[in-house]
Amino acid sequence: MAAIIEARDVHKSFGKNEVLKGLSLAVNEGEVVVMIGPSGSGKSTFLRSLNKLEAINDGQIIIDGEDISDSKVNIDKVREKVGMVFQHFNLFPHLTVMENMILAPVQLGKMTKNEAIDNAKTLLKRVGLLEKADVKPDTLSGGQKQRVAIARALAMNPEIMLFDEPTSALDPEMVGDVLDVMKELAKEGMTMIVVTHEMGFAKQVADRVVFFADGYIREEGKPAEIFENPQDERTRDFLNKVL
Ligand code: ADP
Ligand code: MG
């Protein structure tokens, strides 16, 4: 199997604070990797570095065969392949749901407006929110906003989806609907990296769980291995706190 995401010995500092200390991870096409680890351990920084929202200081990140640190690489083209969903949705508040959905595909010339609208309708239907196409995001619940955010990321037809704690800001009763959309995507073969504290989701959906602490991957393995038989003391500590 070919790795579609490959991080090799990635280093990233903010000033004197070295956040990523030589991190390597390869993700195969269609694989679902769940990243867990304490707050402040660099999980968001790592995800953001995968589409160059953060520039790394050393190492390599290769997305679908392209080294994104290479100045010759068209980063916009790479970003089209990598959808990202954040904790706080980041929908444009002044635009309707439909306008949010079609903005990027139309502006980046990926689709005509009509194509983008058709595509958006299909995606909104898929996340159960077609009837919300014409409302502004502030009329939606947190869970609905997040499902729109996922649909919006999918509107670019990405090959990879990155999720950064997509359910952490949601009321508990909203979490299930968002996780269901993600489960569906995983089942359809989307390559995904998901940072989450939802251990149930990790157990059920992850092909691989990666435990992240102190700027390194401390341990990785199948969900059963990590949850039932963690080898690293930091992993055991963390799991004792969250499970
Ligand atoms: P996590 O997502 O695992 O909670 P982050 O990647 O958000 O961790 O943060 C890792 C560390 O990097 C933290 O110490 C945080 O304060 C620091 N950090 C993150 N982003 C920035 C930034 N833009 N400027 C300075 N420090 C940052
Ligand atoms: Mg984070």
Short mmCIF file of C-alpha atoms and ligand atoms in Angstrom, two decimals:
data_model
loop_
_atom_site.label_atom_id
_atom_site.label_comp_id
_atom_site.label_asym_id
_atom_site.label_seq_id
_atom_site.Cartn_x
_atom_site.Cartn_y
_atom_site.Cartn_z
CA MET A 1 0.00 0.00 0.00
CA ALA A 2 1.22 3.48 -0.83
CA ALA A 3 1.50 6.14 1.86
CA ILE A 4 -0.52 9.19 0.87
CA ILE A 5 0.74 11.16 3.88
CA GLU A 6 4.32 10.83 4.95
CA ALA A 7 5.94 12.89 7.69
CA ARG A 8 9.64 12.24 8.15
CA ASP A 9 11.54 13.46 11.18
CA VAL A 10 9.46 16.63 11.45
CA HIS A 11 10.69 19.37 13.76
CA LYS A 12 8.71 22.47 14.61
CA SER A 13 9.45 25.17 17.15
CA PHE A 14 7.68 28.30 18.25
CA GLY A 15 10.57 30.45 19.43
CA LYS A 16 12.46 28.32 21.94
CA ASN A 17 9.54 25.97 22.42
CA GLU A 18 10.21 22.87 20.33
CA VAL A 19 6.78 21.36 19.84
CA LEU A 20 7.49 18.61 17.31
CA LYS A 21 10.77 16.86 18.05
CA GLY A 22 11.39 14.56 15.15
CA LEU A 23 8.02 13.09 14.39
CA SER A 24 7.55 10.46 11.69
CA LEU A 25 4.24 9.06 10.54
CA ALA A 26 3.09 7.43 7.32
CA VAL A 27 -0.59 7.06 6.55
CA ASN A 28 -1.79 4.76 3.81
CA GLU A 29 -4.57 5.52 1.39
CA GLY A 30 -7.90 4.74 3.00
CA GLU A 31 -6.43 4.43 6.46
CA VAL A 32 -8.05 6.03 9.51
CA VAL A 33 -5.53 7.17 12.09
CA VAL A 34 -6.74 8.51 15.41
CA MET A 35 -4.29 10.70 17.33
CA ILE A 36 -4.64 10.96 21.06
CA GLY A 37 -2.51 12.70 23.62
CA PRO A 38 -2.43 15.38 26.27
CA SER A 39 -3.31 18.98 25.62
CA GLY A 40 -0.35 21.01 24.39
CA SER A 41 1.51 17.99 23.02
CA GLY A 42 1.54 19.33 19.44
CA LYS A 43 -1.35 17.46 17.84
CA SER A 44 -2.89 20.57 16.25
CA THR A 45 0.51 21.86 15.20
CA PHE A 46 1.17 18.57 13.44
CA LEU A 47 -2.18 18.53 11.63
CA ARG A 48 -1.72 22.15 10.59
CA SER A 49 1.74 21.41 9.26
CA LEU A 50 0.30 18.75 6.93
CA ASN A 51 -1.20 21.43 4.72
CA LYS A 52 1.41 24.02 5.54
CA LEU A 53 -0.77 26.18 7.75
CA GLU A 54 2.39 25.86 9.87
CA ALA A 55 5.79 25.78 8.20
CA ILE A 56 8.07 23.15 9.72
CA ASN A 57 11.68 23.84 10.66
CA ASP A 58 13.16 20.54 9.65
CA GLY A 59 12.18 17.20 8.16
CA GLN A 60 9.84 16.42 5.30
CA ILE A 61 6.13 16.22 4.72
CA ILE A 62 5.07 14.41 1.59
CA ILE A 63 1.44 14.55 0.53
CA ASP A 64 0.45 12.31 -2.35
CA GLY A 65 4.05 12.20 -3.55
CA GLU A 66 4.77 15.92 -3.23
CA ASP A 67 7.19 17.38 -0.71
CA ILE A 68 5.25 20.40 0.51
CA SER A 69 8.37 22.14 1.82
CA ASP A 70 9.67 22.33 -1.73
CA SER A 71 9.14 25.90 -2.93
CA LYS A 72 8.32 24.59 -6.41
CA VAL A 73 5.24 22.76 -5.15
CA ASN A 74 1.93 24.52 -5.70
CA ILE A 75 0.64 24.48 -2.13
CA ASP A 76 -2.86 25.53 -3.17
CA LYS A 77 -3.13 22.38 -5.28
CA VAL A 78 -1.95 20.28 -2.36
CA ARG A 79 -4.44 21.99 -0.02
CA GLU A 80 -7.26 21.07 -2.39
CA LYS A 81 -6.48 17.45 -1.61
CA VAL A 82 -6.50 17.96 2.15
CA GLY A 83 -9.78 18.89 3.81
CA MET A 84 -9.60 20.16 7.35
CA VAL A 85 -12.23 20.37 10.07
CA PHE A 86 -11.55 22.33 13.25
CA GLN A 87 -12.97 22.34 16.74
CA HIS A 88 -14.67 25.71 16.18
CA PHE A 89 -16.19 25.07 12.75
CA ASN A 90 -14.79 28.27 11.14
CA LEU A 91 -17.84 28.81 8.95
CA PHE A 92 -18.23 32.26 7.44
CA PRO A 93 -20.96 33.85 9.59
CA HIS A 94 -22.13 36.37 6.98
CA LEU A 95 -22.74 33.69 4.33
CA THR A 96 -25.55 31.15 4.14
CA VAL A 97 -24.81 27.46 4.47
CA MET A 98 -24.99 27.08 0.68
CA GLU A 99 -22.72 30.08 0.13
CA ASN A 100 -20.23 28.59 2.59
CA MET A 101 -20.36 25.33 0.67
CA ILE A 102 -19.75 26.71 -2.80
CA LEU A 103 -17.27 29.49 -2.02
CA ALA A 104 -14.02 27.56 -2.34
CA PRO A 105 -14.90 25.27 -5.26
CA VAL A 106 -16.16 28.23 -7.31
CA GLN A 107 -13.42 30.70 -6.35
CA LEU A 108 -10.68 28.20 -6.98
CA GLY A 109 -12.19 27.33 -10.35
CA LYS A 110 -12.81 23.71 -9.49
CA MET A 111 -16.47 23.86 -10.50
CA THR A 112 -18.97 26.18 -12.10
CA LYS A 113 -21.48 27.72 -9.72
CA ASN A 114 -24.21 25.33 -10.84
CA GLU A 115 -21.97 22.31 -10.44
CA ALA A 116 -20.94 23.51 -7.01
CA ILE A 117 -24.57 23.96 -5.97
CA ASP A 118 -25.49 20.47 -7.15
CA ASN A 119 -22.51 19.01 -5.36
CA ALA A 120 -23.31 20.99 -2.20
CA LYS A 121 -26.89 19.72 -2.21
CA THR A 122 -25.68 16.13 -2.41
CA LEU A 123 -23.28 16.69 0.46
CA LEU A 124 -25.76 18.56 2.64
CA LYS A 125 -28.25 15.76 2.11
CA ARG A 126 -25.59 13.30 3.15
CA VAL A 127 -25.03 15.10 6.47
CA GLY A 128 -28.79 15.50 6.95
CA LEU A 129 -28.92 19.26 6.52
CA LEU A 130 -30.25 19.96 3.05
CA GLU A 131 -33.14 21.92 4.53
CA LYS A 132 -30.63 24.32 6.11
CA ALA A 133 -29.04 25.40 2.83
CA ASP A 134 -30.37 28.95 2.96
CA VAL A 135 -29.86 29.82 6.62
CA LYS A 136 -26.91 31.57 8.22
CA PRO A 137 -24.67 29.47 10.46
CA ASP A 138 -25.68 31.31 13.65
CA THR A 139 -29.14 29.74 13.46
CA LEU A 140 -27.62 26.25 13.62
CA SER A 141 -26.70 24.17 16.65
CA GLY A 142 -23.04 23.35 17.22
CA GLY A 143 -23.51 19.85 15.88
CA GLN A 144 -25.23 21.14 12.76
CA LYS A 145 -22.45 23.70 12.21
CA GLN A 146 -19.87 20.98 12.45
CA ARG A 147 -21.72 18.78 9.97
CA VAL A 148 -21.84 21.74 7.58
CA ALA A 149 -18.11 22.27 8.14
CA ILE A 150 -17.45 18.64 7.22
CA ALA A 151 -19.67 18.90 4.15
CA ARG A 152 -17.88 22.12 3.17
CA ALA A 153 -14.50 20.43 3.39
CA LEU A 154 -15.84 17.56 1.28
CA ALA A 155 -17.08 20.01 -1.35
CA MET A 156 -13.52 20.30 -2.62
CA ASN A 157 -13.46 16.59 -3.22
CA PRO A 158 -10.40 16.01 -1.03
CA GLU A 159 -8.36 12.83 -0.88
CA ILE A 160 -7.51 13.31 2.77
CA MET A 161 -9.55 14.66 5.69
CA LEU A 162 -7.96 16.01 8.85
CA PHE A 163 -10.14 16.46 11.91
CA ASP A 164 -8.88 18.47 14.87
CA GLU A 165 -11.06 17.67 17.89
CA PRO A 166 -14.23 18.05 15.83
CA THR A 167 -16.56 17.23 18.71
CA SER A 168 -14.75 18.88 21.63
CA ALA A 169 -16.81 22.08 21.52
CA LEU A 170 -20.15 20.31 21.19
CA ASP A 171 -22.87 19.60 23.72
CA PRO A 172 -22.84 15.87 24.43
CA GLU A 173 -26.12 15.21 22.63
CA MET A 174 -24.64 16.62 19.40
CA VAL A 175 -21.54 14.47 19.35
CA GLY A 176 -23.11 11.29 18.00
CA ASP A 177 -24.44 12.85 14.79
CA VAL A 178 -21.04 14.30 13.94
CA LEU A 179 -19.23 11.05 14.69
CA ASP A 180 -21.76 9.20 12.52
CA VAL A 181 -20.87 11.40 9.55
CA MET A 182 -17.19 10.67 10.18
CA LYS A 183 -17.83 6.93 10.52
CA GLU A 184 -19.64 6.97 7.21
CA LEU A 185 -16.71 8.72 5.55
CA ALA A 186 -14.28 6.21 7.00
CA LYS A 187 -16.40 3.36 5.70
CA GLU A 188 -16.34 4.88 2.23
CA GLY A 189 -12.56 4.69 2.28
CA MET A 190 -11.55 8.28 3.02
CA THR A 191 -8.00 8.68 4.32
CA MET A 192 -8.41 10.38 7.69
CA ILE A 193 -6.38 11.64 10.60
CA VAL A 194 -8.60 12.40 13.55
CA VAL A 195 -7.46 14.09 16.75
CA THR A 196 -10.11 13.28 19.31
CA HIS A 197 -10.83 12.37 22.89
CA GLU A 198 -13.68 10.13 21.76
CA MET A 199 -12.17 6.79 22.66
CA GLY A 200 -15.29 4.92 21.57
CA PHE A 201 -14.87 6.34 18.09
CA ALA A 202 -11.19 5.40 18.12
CA LYS A 203 -11.96 1.82 19.14
CA GLN A 204 -14.65 1.42 16.57
CA VAL A 205 -13.26 3.25 13.56
CA ALA A 206 -9.48 3.63 13.78
CA ASP A 207 -7.20 1.36 11.83
CA ARG A 208 -4.41 2.71 13.97
CA VAL A 209 -4.19 4.76 17.15
CA VAL A 210 -1.21 7.04 17.65
CA PHE A 211 -0.36 8.30 21.11
CA PHE A 212 1.34 11.63 21.04
CA ALA A 213 3.20 13.26 23.93
CA ASP A 214 6.08 15.67 24.43
CA GLY A 215 6.57 16.20 20.72
CA TYR A 216 6.93 12.56 19.80
CA ILE A 217 4.79 9.63 18.84
CA ARG A 218 5.28 7.58 21.97
CA GLU A 219 3.34 4.58 20.84
CA GLU A 220 1.14 3.42 18.00
CA GLY A 221 -0.84 0.34 17.17
CA LYS A 222 -4.23 -1.14 16.55
CA PRO A 223 -6.91 0.25 18.89
CA ALA A 224 -7.06 -2.98 20.89
CA GLU A 225 -3.28 -2.95 21.41
CA ILE A 226 -3.19 0.65 22.57
CA PHE A 227 -6.30 0.57 24.74
CA GLU A 228 -5.93 -2.87 26.25
CA ASN A 229 -2.20 -3.29 26.40
CA PRO A 230 -0.39 0.06 26.27
CA GLN A 231 3.38 -0.34 26.50
CA ASP A 232 4.49 3.22 27.19
CA GLU A 233 4.05 4.58 30.68
CA ARG A 234 2.87 7.95 29.32
CA THR A 235 0.16 6.16 27.33
CA ARG A 236 -0.98 4.25 30.41
CA ASP A 237 -1.15 7.46 32.45
CA PHE A 238 -3.11 9.24 29.76
CA LEU A 239 -5.57 6.41 29.25
CA ASN A 240 -6.13 6.10 32.99
CA LYS A 241 -7.18 9.74 33.00
CA VAL A 242 -9.50 9.67 29.99
CA LEU A 243 -11.06 6.19 30.05
P1 ADP B 1 -2.37 20.20 21.11
O1 ADP B 1 -3.18 20.37 19.87
O2 ADP B 1 -1.79 18.83 21.27
O3 ADP B 1 -3.10 20.63 22.33
P2 ADP B 1 -0.82 22.40 20.04
O4 ADP B 1 -0.25 21.90 18.78
O5 ADP B 1 -2.01 23.28 19.96
O6 ADP B 1 -1.10 21.16 21.01
O7 ADP B 1 0.28 23.20 20.84
C1 ADP B 1 1.53 22.65 21.15
C2 ADP B 1 2.40 23.71 21.78
O8 ADP B 1 2.70 24.71 20.81
C3 ADP B 1 1.77 24.44 22.96
O9 ADP B 1 2.78 24.66 23.89
C4 ADP B 1 1.30 25.74 22.35
O10 ADP B 1 1.28 26.75 23.30
C5 ADP B 1 2.33 25.99 21.28
N1 ADP B 1 1.81 26.76 20.14
C6 ADP B 1 0.86 26.33 19.28
N2 ADP B 1 0.63 27.26 18.32
C7 ADP B 1 1.46 28.30 18.60
C8 ADP B 1 1.72 29.58 17.99
N3 ADP B 1 1.06 29.95 16.88
N4 ADP B 1 2.63 30.37 18.55
C9 ADP B 1 3.31 30.00 19.65
N5 ADP B 1 3.13 28.82 20.27
C10 ADP B 1 2.22 27.99 19.76
MG MG B 2 -5.16 20.92 19.61
#
